[in-house]
PDB file of C-alpha atoms in Angstrom:
ATOM      1  CA  MET A   1      24.459  17.831 120.931  1.00  0.00           C
ATOM      2  CA  ASP A   2      27.708  19.778 121.905  1.00  0.00           C
ATOM      3  CA  GLY A   3      27.869  17.058 124.613  1.00  0.00           C
ATOM      4  CA  MET A   4      27.811  13.862 122.561  1.00  0.00           C
ATOM      5  CA  LEU A   5      30.536  12.044 121.232  1.00  0.00           C
ATOM      6  CA  PRO A   6      29.325  10.616 118.097  1.00  0.00           C
ATOM      7  CA  GLU A   7      32.028   7.840 118.004  1.00  0.00           C
ATOM      8  CA  ARG A   8      30.330   6.136 120.899  1.00  0.00           C
ATOM      9  CA  VAL A   9      26.937   5.314 119.296  1.00  0.00           C
ATOM     10  CA  ALA A  10      25.984   4.496 115.747  1.00  0.00           C
ATOM     11  CA  PRO A  11      22.519   4.832 114.054  1.00  0.00           C
ATOM     12  CA  ILE A  12      20.304   1.877 112.851  1.00  0.00           C
ATOM     13  CA  LEU A  13      17.892   2.891 109.990  1.00  0.00           C
ATOM     14  CA  HIS A  14      14.193   2.053 110.606  1.00  0.00           C
ATOM     15  CA  SER A  15      13.120   4.062 107.528  1.00  0.00           C
ATOM     16  CA  VAL A  16      13.767   6.981 105.035  1.00  0.00           C
ATOM     17  CA  ARG A  17      11.416   9.242 103.181  1.00  0.00           C
ATOM     18  CA  TYR A  18      12.650  11.889 100.710  1.00  0.00           C
ATOM     19  CA  TRP A  19      10.389  15.256 100.193  1.00  0.00           C
ATOM     20  CA  ARG A  20      10.990  17.793  97.366  1.00  0.00           C
ATOM     21  CA  HIS A  21      10.006  21.088  97.591  1.00  0.00           C
ATOM     22  CA  LYS A  22       7.488  20.437 100.542  1.00  0.00           C
ATOM     23  CA  GLU A  23       5.814  23.983 101.291  1.00  0.00           C
ATOM     24  CA  GLN A  24       4.081  22.816 104.632  1.00  0.00           C
ATOM     25  CA  PHE A  25       4.068  19.828 107.061  1.00  0.00           C
ATOM     26  CA  LEU A  26       1.028  18.081 107.587  1.00  0.00           C
ATOM     27  CA  LEU A  27       1.205  18.658 111.118  1.00  0.00           C
ATOM     28  CA  GLU A  28       3.295  21.157 112.665  1.00  0.00           C
ATOM     29  CA  THR A  29       3.933  19.523 115.785  1.00  0.00           C
ATOM     30  CA  ASP A  30       4.397  15.447 115.725  1.00  0.00           C
ATOM     31  CA  THR A  31       5.859  12.898 118.060  1.00  0.00           C
ATOM     32  CA  HIS A  32       7.745   9.769 117.155  1.00  0.00           C
ATOM     33  CA  ASP A  33       8.282   6.614 118.817  1.00  0.00           C
ATOM     34  CA  ALA A  34      12.145   6.357 117.826  1.00  0.00           C
ATOM     35  CA  TRP A  35      14.787   8.999 116.856  1.00  0.00           C
ATOM     36  CA  MET A  36      14.032  11.595 113.547  1.00  0.00           C
ATOM     37  CA  MET A  37      16.758  13.024 111.772  1.00  0.00           C
ATOM     38  CA  PHE A  38      15.696  15.624 108.993  1.00  0.00           C
ATOM     39  CA  ALA A  39      18.587  16.074 106.621  1.00  0.00           C
ATOM     40  CA  VAL A  40      18.167  19.241 104.606  1.00  0.00           C
ATOM     41  CA  GLU A  41      19.114  19.672 101.031  1.00  0.00           C
ATOM     42  CA  SER A  42      17.433  23.051 100.299  1.00  0.00           C
ATOM     43  CA  GLY A  43      15.079  25.228 101.761  1.00  0.00           C
ATOM     44  CA  SER A  44      14.610  26.150 105.512  1.00  0.00           C
ATOM     45  CA  PHE A  45      12.253  25.485 108.268  1.00  0.00           C
ATOM     46  CA  ARG A  46      11.826  26.545 111.966  1.00  0.00           C
ATOM     47  CA  TYR A  47      11.988  24.054 114.482  1.00  0.00           C
ATOM     48  CA  ASP A  48      11.117  23.785 118.288  1.00  0.00           C
ATOM     49  CA  ILE A  49      12.355  20.783 120.234  1.00  0.00           C
ATOM     50  CA  ALA A  50      11.991  20.547 123.914  1.00  0.00           C
ATOM     51  CA  GLY A  51      12.579  24.280 123.753  1.00  0.00           C
ATOM     52  CA  ASN A  52      15.563  23.724 121.717  1.00  0.00           C
ATOM     53  CA  LYS A  53      14.806  26.297 119.077  1.00  0.00           C
ATOM     54  CA  GLY A  54      16.467  27.128 115.548  1.00  0.00           C
ATOM     55  CA  ILE A  55      16.134  27.523 112.002  1.00  0.00           C
ATOM     56  CA  ALA A  56      17.493  24.595 109.850  1.00  0.00           C
ATOM     57  CA  GLY A  57      18.761  25.144 106.118  1.00  0.00           C
ATOM     58  CA  ARG A  58      20.842  23.335 103.392  1.00  0.00           C
ATOM     59  CA  GLY A  59      23.184  21.040 105.102  1.00  0.00           C
ATOM     60  CA  ASP A  60      21.780  21.084 108.412  1.00  0.00           C
ATOM     61  CA  LEU A  61      21.032  17.685 110.359  1.00  0.00           C
ATOM     62  CA  VAL A  62      18.256  18.347 112.850  1.00  0.00           C
ATOM     63  CA  PHE A  63      17.716  15.364 115.408  1.00  0.00           C
ATOM     64  CA  CYS A  64      14.498  14.793 117.567  1.00  0.00           C
ATOM     65  CA  PRO A  65      14.370  12.183 120.543  1.00  0.00           C
ATOM     66  CA  PRO A  66      11.766   9.428 120.502  1.00  0.00           C
ATOM     67  CA  PHE A  67       8.339  10.516 122.297  1.00  0.00           C
ATOM     68  CA  THR A  68       9.462  14.233 121.966  1.00  0.00           C
ATOM     69  CA  PRO A  69       6.984  16.867 120.547  1.00  0.00           C
ATOM     70  CA  PHE A  70       8.883  18.255 117.216  1.00  0.00           C
ATOM     71  CA  LYS A  71       7.340  21.431 116.124  1.00  0.00           C
ATOM     72  CA  ARG A  72       8.292  22.510 112.888  1.00  0.00           C
ATOM     73  CA  THR A  73       7.162  25.103 110.261  1.00  0.00           C
ATOM     74  CA  VAL A  74       8.322  25.523 106.415  1.00  0.00           C
ATOM     75  CA  LEU A  75      10.137  28.945 105.839  1.00  0.00           C
ATOM     76  CA  LYS A  76      11.227  28.123 102.284  1.00  0.00           C
ATOM     77  CA  PRO A  77      10.097  25.250 100.127  1.00  0.00           C
ATOM     78  CA  LEU A  78      11.689  22.116 101.819  1.00  0.00           C
ATOM     79  CA  THR A  79      13.711  19.219 100.075  1.00  0.00           C
ATOM     80  CA  PHE A  80      14.957  16.788 102.685  1.00  0.00           C
ATOM     81  CA  PHE A  81      15.472  13.605 103.634  1.00  0.00           C
ATOM     82  CA  ALA A  82      13.356  12.298 106.970  1.00  0.00           C
ATOM     83  CA  PHE A  83      15.197   9.501 108.883  1.00  0.00           C
ATOM     84  CA  ASN A  84      13.528   7.240 111.317  1.00  0.00           C
ATOM     85  CA  LEU A  85      16.188   5.592 113.362  1.00  0.00           C
ATOM     86  CA  ALA A  86      17.768   4.354 116.171  1.00  0.00           C
ATOM     87  CA  PHE A  87      21.033   4.415 118.125  1.00  0.00           C
ATOM     88  CA  ALA A  88      23.493   1.653 119.570  1.00  0.00           C
ATOM     89  CA  ALA A  89      26.712   1.564 121.153  1.00  0.00           C
ATOM     90  CA  ALA A  90      29.252   1.754 118.164  1.00  0.00           C
ATOM     91  CA  ASP A  91      30.611  -1.488 119.207  1.00  0.00           C
ATOM     92  CA  SER A  92      27.289  -3.328 119.494  1.00  0.00           C
ATOM     93  CA  ASP A  93      25.887  -5.531 116.970  1.00  0.00           C
ATOM     94  CA  GLU A  94      22.199  -5.262 118.763  1.00  0.00           C
ATOM     95  CA  ARG A  95      19.468  -4.849 116.167  1.00  0.00           C
ATOM     96  CA  ALA A  96      16.457  -5.143 118.384  1.00  0.00           C
ATOM     97  CA  GLU A  97      13.195  -4.262 117.173  1.00  0.00           C
ATOM     98  CA  PRO A  98      12.082  -0.512 117.439  1.00  0.00           C
ATOM     99  CA  GLY A  99       9.951   0.698 120.384  1.00  0.00           C
ATOM    100  CA  PRO A 100      10.362   2.278 123.816  1.00  0.00           C
ATOM    101  CA  ALA A 101      12.231  -0.870 125.793  1.00  0.00           C
ATOM    102  CA  ALA A 102      14.646  -1.241 122.977  1.00  0.00           C
ATOM    103  CA  GLU A 103      15.390   2.488 122.607  1.00  0.00           C
ATOM    104  CA  THR A 104      15.972   2.728 126.208  1.00  0.00           C
ATOM    105  CA  ARG A 105      18.673  -0.023 126.335  1.00  0.00           C
ATOM    106  CA  ARG A 106      20.827   1.229 123.645  1.00  0.00           C
ATOM    107  CA  LEU A 107      21.655   4.506 125.021  1.00  0.00           C
ATOM    108  CA  HIS A 108      22.130   5.009 128.661  1.00  0.00           C
ATOM    109  CA  SER A 109      23.942   8.232 129.396  1.00  0.00           C
ATOM    110  CA  PRO A 110      21.554  11.485 129.040  1.00  0.00           C
ATOM    111  CA  GLY A 111      24.537  13.359 127.484  1.00  0.00           C
ATOM    112  CA  GLU A 112      24.328  10.578 124.641  1.00  0.00           C
ATOM    113  CA  TRP A 113      21.052  11.613 123.222  1.00  0.00           C
ATOM    114  CA  PRO A 114      21.133  13.648 120.251  1.00  0.00           C
ATOM    115  CA  SER A 115      18.693  16.597 120.024  1.00  0.00           C
ATOM    116  CA  GLY A 116      18.743  19.596 117.768  1.00  0.00           C
ATOM    117  CA  LYS A 117      20.619  21.196 115.065  1.00  0.00           C
ATOM    118  CA  VAL A 118      24.114  19.955 113.602  1.00  0.00           C
ATOM    119  CA  THR A 119      25.644  22.140 110.477  1.00  0.00           C
ATOM    120  CA  ILE A 120      27.835  20.161 108.386  1.00  0.00           C
ATOM    121  CA  ARG A 121      30.541  21.973 106.529  1.00  0.00           C
ATOM    122  CA  ASP A 122      31.649  19.573 104.092  1.00  0.00           C
ATOM    123  CA  VAL A 123      28.331  19.966 102.060  1.00  0.00           C
ATOM    124  CA  GLN A 124      30.267  18.314  98.892  1.00  0.00           C
ATOM    125  CA  ARG A 125      30.236  15.003 100.588  1.00  0.00           C
ATOM    126  CA  LEU A 126      27.214  15.233 102.282  1.00  0.00           C
ATOM    127  CA  PHE A 127      25.549  15.764  99.085  1.00  0.00           C
ATOM    128  CA  SER A 128      27.287  12.969  97.609  1.00  0.00           C
ATOM    129  CA  ASP A 129      25.300  10.768 100.323  1.00  0.00           C
ATOM    130  CA  PHE A 130      21.984  12.713  99.359  1.00  0.00           C
ATOM    131  CA  ASP A 131      22.565  11.784  95.522  1.00  0.00           C
ATOM    132  CA  TYR A 132      23.033   7.777  96.411  1.00  0.00           C
ATOM    133  CA  LEU A 133      20.140   7.916  98.525  1.00  0.00           C
ATOM    134  CA  ARG A 134      17.899   9.958  96.219  1.00  0.00           C
ATOM    135  CA  ALA A 135      18.347   7.263  94.016  1.00  0.00           C
ATOM    136  CA  ILE A 136      17.512   4.115  96.525  1.00  0.00           C
ATOM    137  CA  TRP A 137      15.451   5.498  98.969  1.00  0.00           C
ATOM    138  CA  GLU A 138      12.063   3.880  98.149  1.00  0.00           C
ATOM    139  CA  LEU A 139      13.646   0.342  97.203  1.00  0.00           C
ATOM    140  CA  GLY A 140      13.407  -2.037  99.810  1.00  0.00           C
ATOM    141  CA  GLU A 141      15.291  -4.975  98.421  1.00  0.00           C
ATOM    142  CA  PRO A 142      17.990  -6.318 101.378  1.00  0.00           C
ATOM    143  CA  THR A 143      20.905  -4.974  99.150  1.00  0.00           C
ATOM    144  CA  TYR A 144      19.240  -1.484  98.976  1.00  0.00           C
ATOM    145  CA  VAL A 145      18.440  -1.415 102.485  1.00  0.00           C
ATOM    146  CA  ARG A 146      22.026  -2.253 103.464  1.00  0.00           C
ATOM    147  CA  ARG A 147      23.021   0.509 101.467  1.00  0.00           C
ATOM    148  CA  LYS A 148      20.641   2.748 102.890  1.00  0.00           C
ATOM    149  CA  GLU A 149      22.046   2.231 106.406  1.00  0.00           C
ATOM    150  CA  TYR A 150      25.698   2.384 105.001  1.00  0.00           C
ATOM    151  CA  LEU A 151      24.563   6.077 103.673  1.00  0.00           C
ATOM    152  CA  LEU A 152      23.124   7.215 106.987  1.00  0.00           C
ATOM    153  CA  GLN A 153      26.038   5.869 108.983  1.00  0.00           C
ATOM    154  CA  ASP A 154      28.405   7.690 106.285  1.00  0.00           C
ATOM    155  CA  ILE A 155      26.468  10.998 107.291  1.00  0.00           C
ATOM    156  CA  TRP A 156      27.064  10.393 110.984  1.00  0.00           C
ATOM    157  CA  ARG A 157      30.469   9.513 110.390  1.00  0.00           C
ATOM    158  CA  LEU A 158      30.856  12.629 108.672  1.00  0.00           C
ATOM    159  CA  TYR A 159      29.421  14.543 111.616  1.00  0.00           C
ATOM    160  CA  GLY A 160      31.623  12.615 114.058  1.00  0.00           C
ATOM    161  CA  TRP A 161      34.881  13.841 112.056  1.00  0.00           C
ATOM    162  CA  GLU A 162      34.121  17.595 112.149  1.00  0.00           C
ATOM    163  CA  THR A 163      33.018  17.162 115.674  1.00  0.00           C
ATOM    164  CA  ASP A 164      36.498  15.616 116.547  1.00  0.00           C
ATOM    165  CA  ALA A 165      38.133  18.285 114.650  1.00  0.00           C
ATOM    166  CA  ALA A 166      36.418  21.168 116.394  1.00  0.00           C
ATOM    167  CA  ARG A 167      37.244  19.517 119.658  1.00  0.00           C
ATOM    168  CA  GLN A 168      41.102  19.196 118.767  1.00  0.00           C
ATOM    169  CA  THR A 169      41.071  22.653 117.498  1.00  0.00           C
ATOM    170  CA  ALA A 170      39.292  24.310 120.731  1.00  0.00           C
ATOM    171  CA  LYS A 171      41.824  21.741 122.865  1.00  0.00           C
ATOM    172  CA  ALA A 172      44.941  23.591 120.785  1.00  0.00           C
ATOM    173  CA  LYS A 173      43.221  26.683 121.621  1.00  0.00           C
ATOM    174  CA  ASN A 174      43.485  25.957 125.269  1.00  0.00           C
ATOM    175  CA  ASP A 175      46.925  24.845 125.414  1.00  0.00           C
ATOM    176  CA  PRO A 176      49.200  27.658 126.756  1.00  0.00           C
ATOM    177  CA  LEU A 177      52.142  26.465 124.622  1.00  0.00           C
ATOM    178  CA  MET A 178      50.167  26.203 121.579  1.00  0.00           C
ATOM    179  CA  GLU A 179      48.929  29.656 121.980  1.00  0.00           C
ATOM    180  CA  ARG A 180      52.459  30.958 122.860  1.00  0.00           C
ATOM    181  CA  ALA A 181      53.516  29.518 119.534  1.00  0.00           C
ATOM    182  CA  GLU A 182      51.112  30.763 117.606  1.00  0.00           C
ATOM    183  CA  ARG A 183      51.609  34.366 119.159  1.00  0.00           C
ATOM    184  CA  LEU A 184      55.465  33.950 118.052  1.00  0.00           C
ATOM    185  CA  ILE A 185      54.544  33.124 114.354  1.00  0.00           C
ATOM    186  CA  ARG A 186      52.206  36.194 114.155  1.00  0.00           C
ATOM    187  CA  GLU A 187      54.632  38.249 115.451  1.00  0.00           C
ATOM    188  CA  GLY A 188      57.275  36.876 113.129  1.00  0.00           C
ATOM    189  CA  ALA A 189      55.141  36.608 110.272  1.00  0.00           C
ATOM    190  CA  HIS A 190      57.316  39.065 108.192  1.00  0.00           C
ATOM    191  CA  GLU A 191      60.312  37.741 109.092  1.00  0.00           C
ATOM    192  CA  ALA A 192      62.547  34.464 108.473  1.00  0.00           C
ATOM    193  CA  PHE A 193      62.296  32.065 111.050  1.00  0.00           C
ATOM    194  CA  SER A 194      62.805  28.341 111.415  1.00  0.00           C
ATOM    195  CA  MET A 195      60.859  25.846 112.812  1.00  0.00           C
ATOM    196  CA  LYS A 196      63.635  24.548 115.165  1.00  0.00           C
ATOM    197  CA  GLU A 197      64.217  28.267 116.439  1.00  0.00           C
ATOM    198  CA  LEU A 198      60.344  28.515 117.215  1.00  0.00           C
ATOM    199  CA  ALA A 199      60.610  25.360 119.206  1.00  0.00           C
ATOM    200  CA  GLY A 200      63.328  26.443 121.076  1.00  0.00           C
ATOM    201  CA  ARG A 201      61.465  29.295 122.074  1.00  0.00           C
TER     202      ARG A 201
END
């Protein structure tokens, strides 16, 4: 998912289920007609999504595109949320019914299609969303449906913010001036220096 820009798209919730201490999947390979996102609270599982393989555990999100075989095997009893969702352009108000045609309309660039694992570093924030979701995931009244979609979007924004921070850090590391400034700071770490002097150099 490295090439994806999360701020360009927004998730639309179709449904969410919560599983506690699941010891095995009913089907080790499944295919869905919409995106799936597994959000892991505890435990771990091995996954293979069109050759994209790995192990997901606490604080990980795993995305599987529609009509793509999702192979998964529980390694340690798994507690997780399974989201069935779609994506639309972030500035779109589209709320089309799920299905192949609707899914294709919503994202056009292959680089925008999410697939694979994302590790969220701010697990405290993520688990706060999990706490709220756990209390309402079975409730179908419109108020709770809106709250569930809000929480899904909050998780997505968290991923977006962390991705953007990582991009900015990478950009700074590739900036020759920033690299020189970092080197000068390290060299003078045990001496008195001023930011004005550093800027001048």
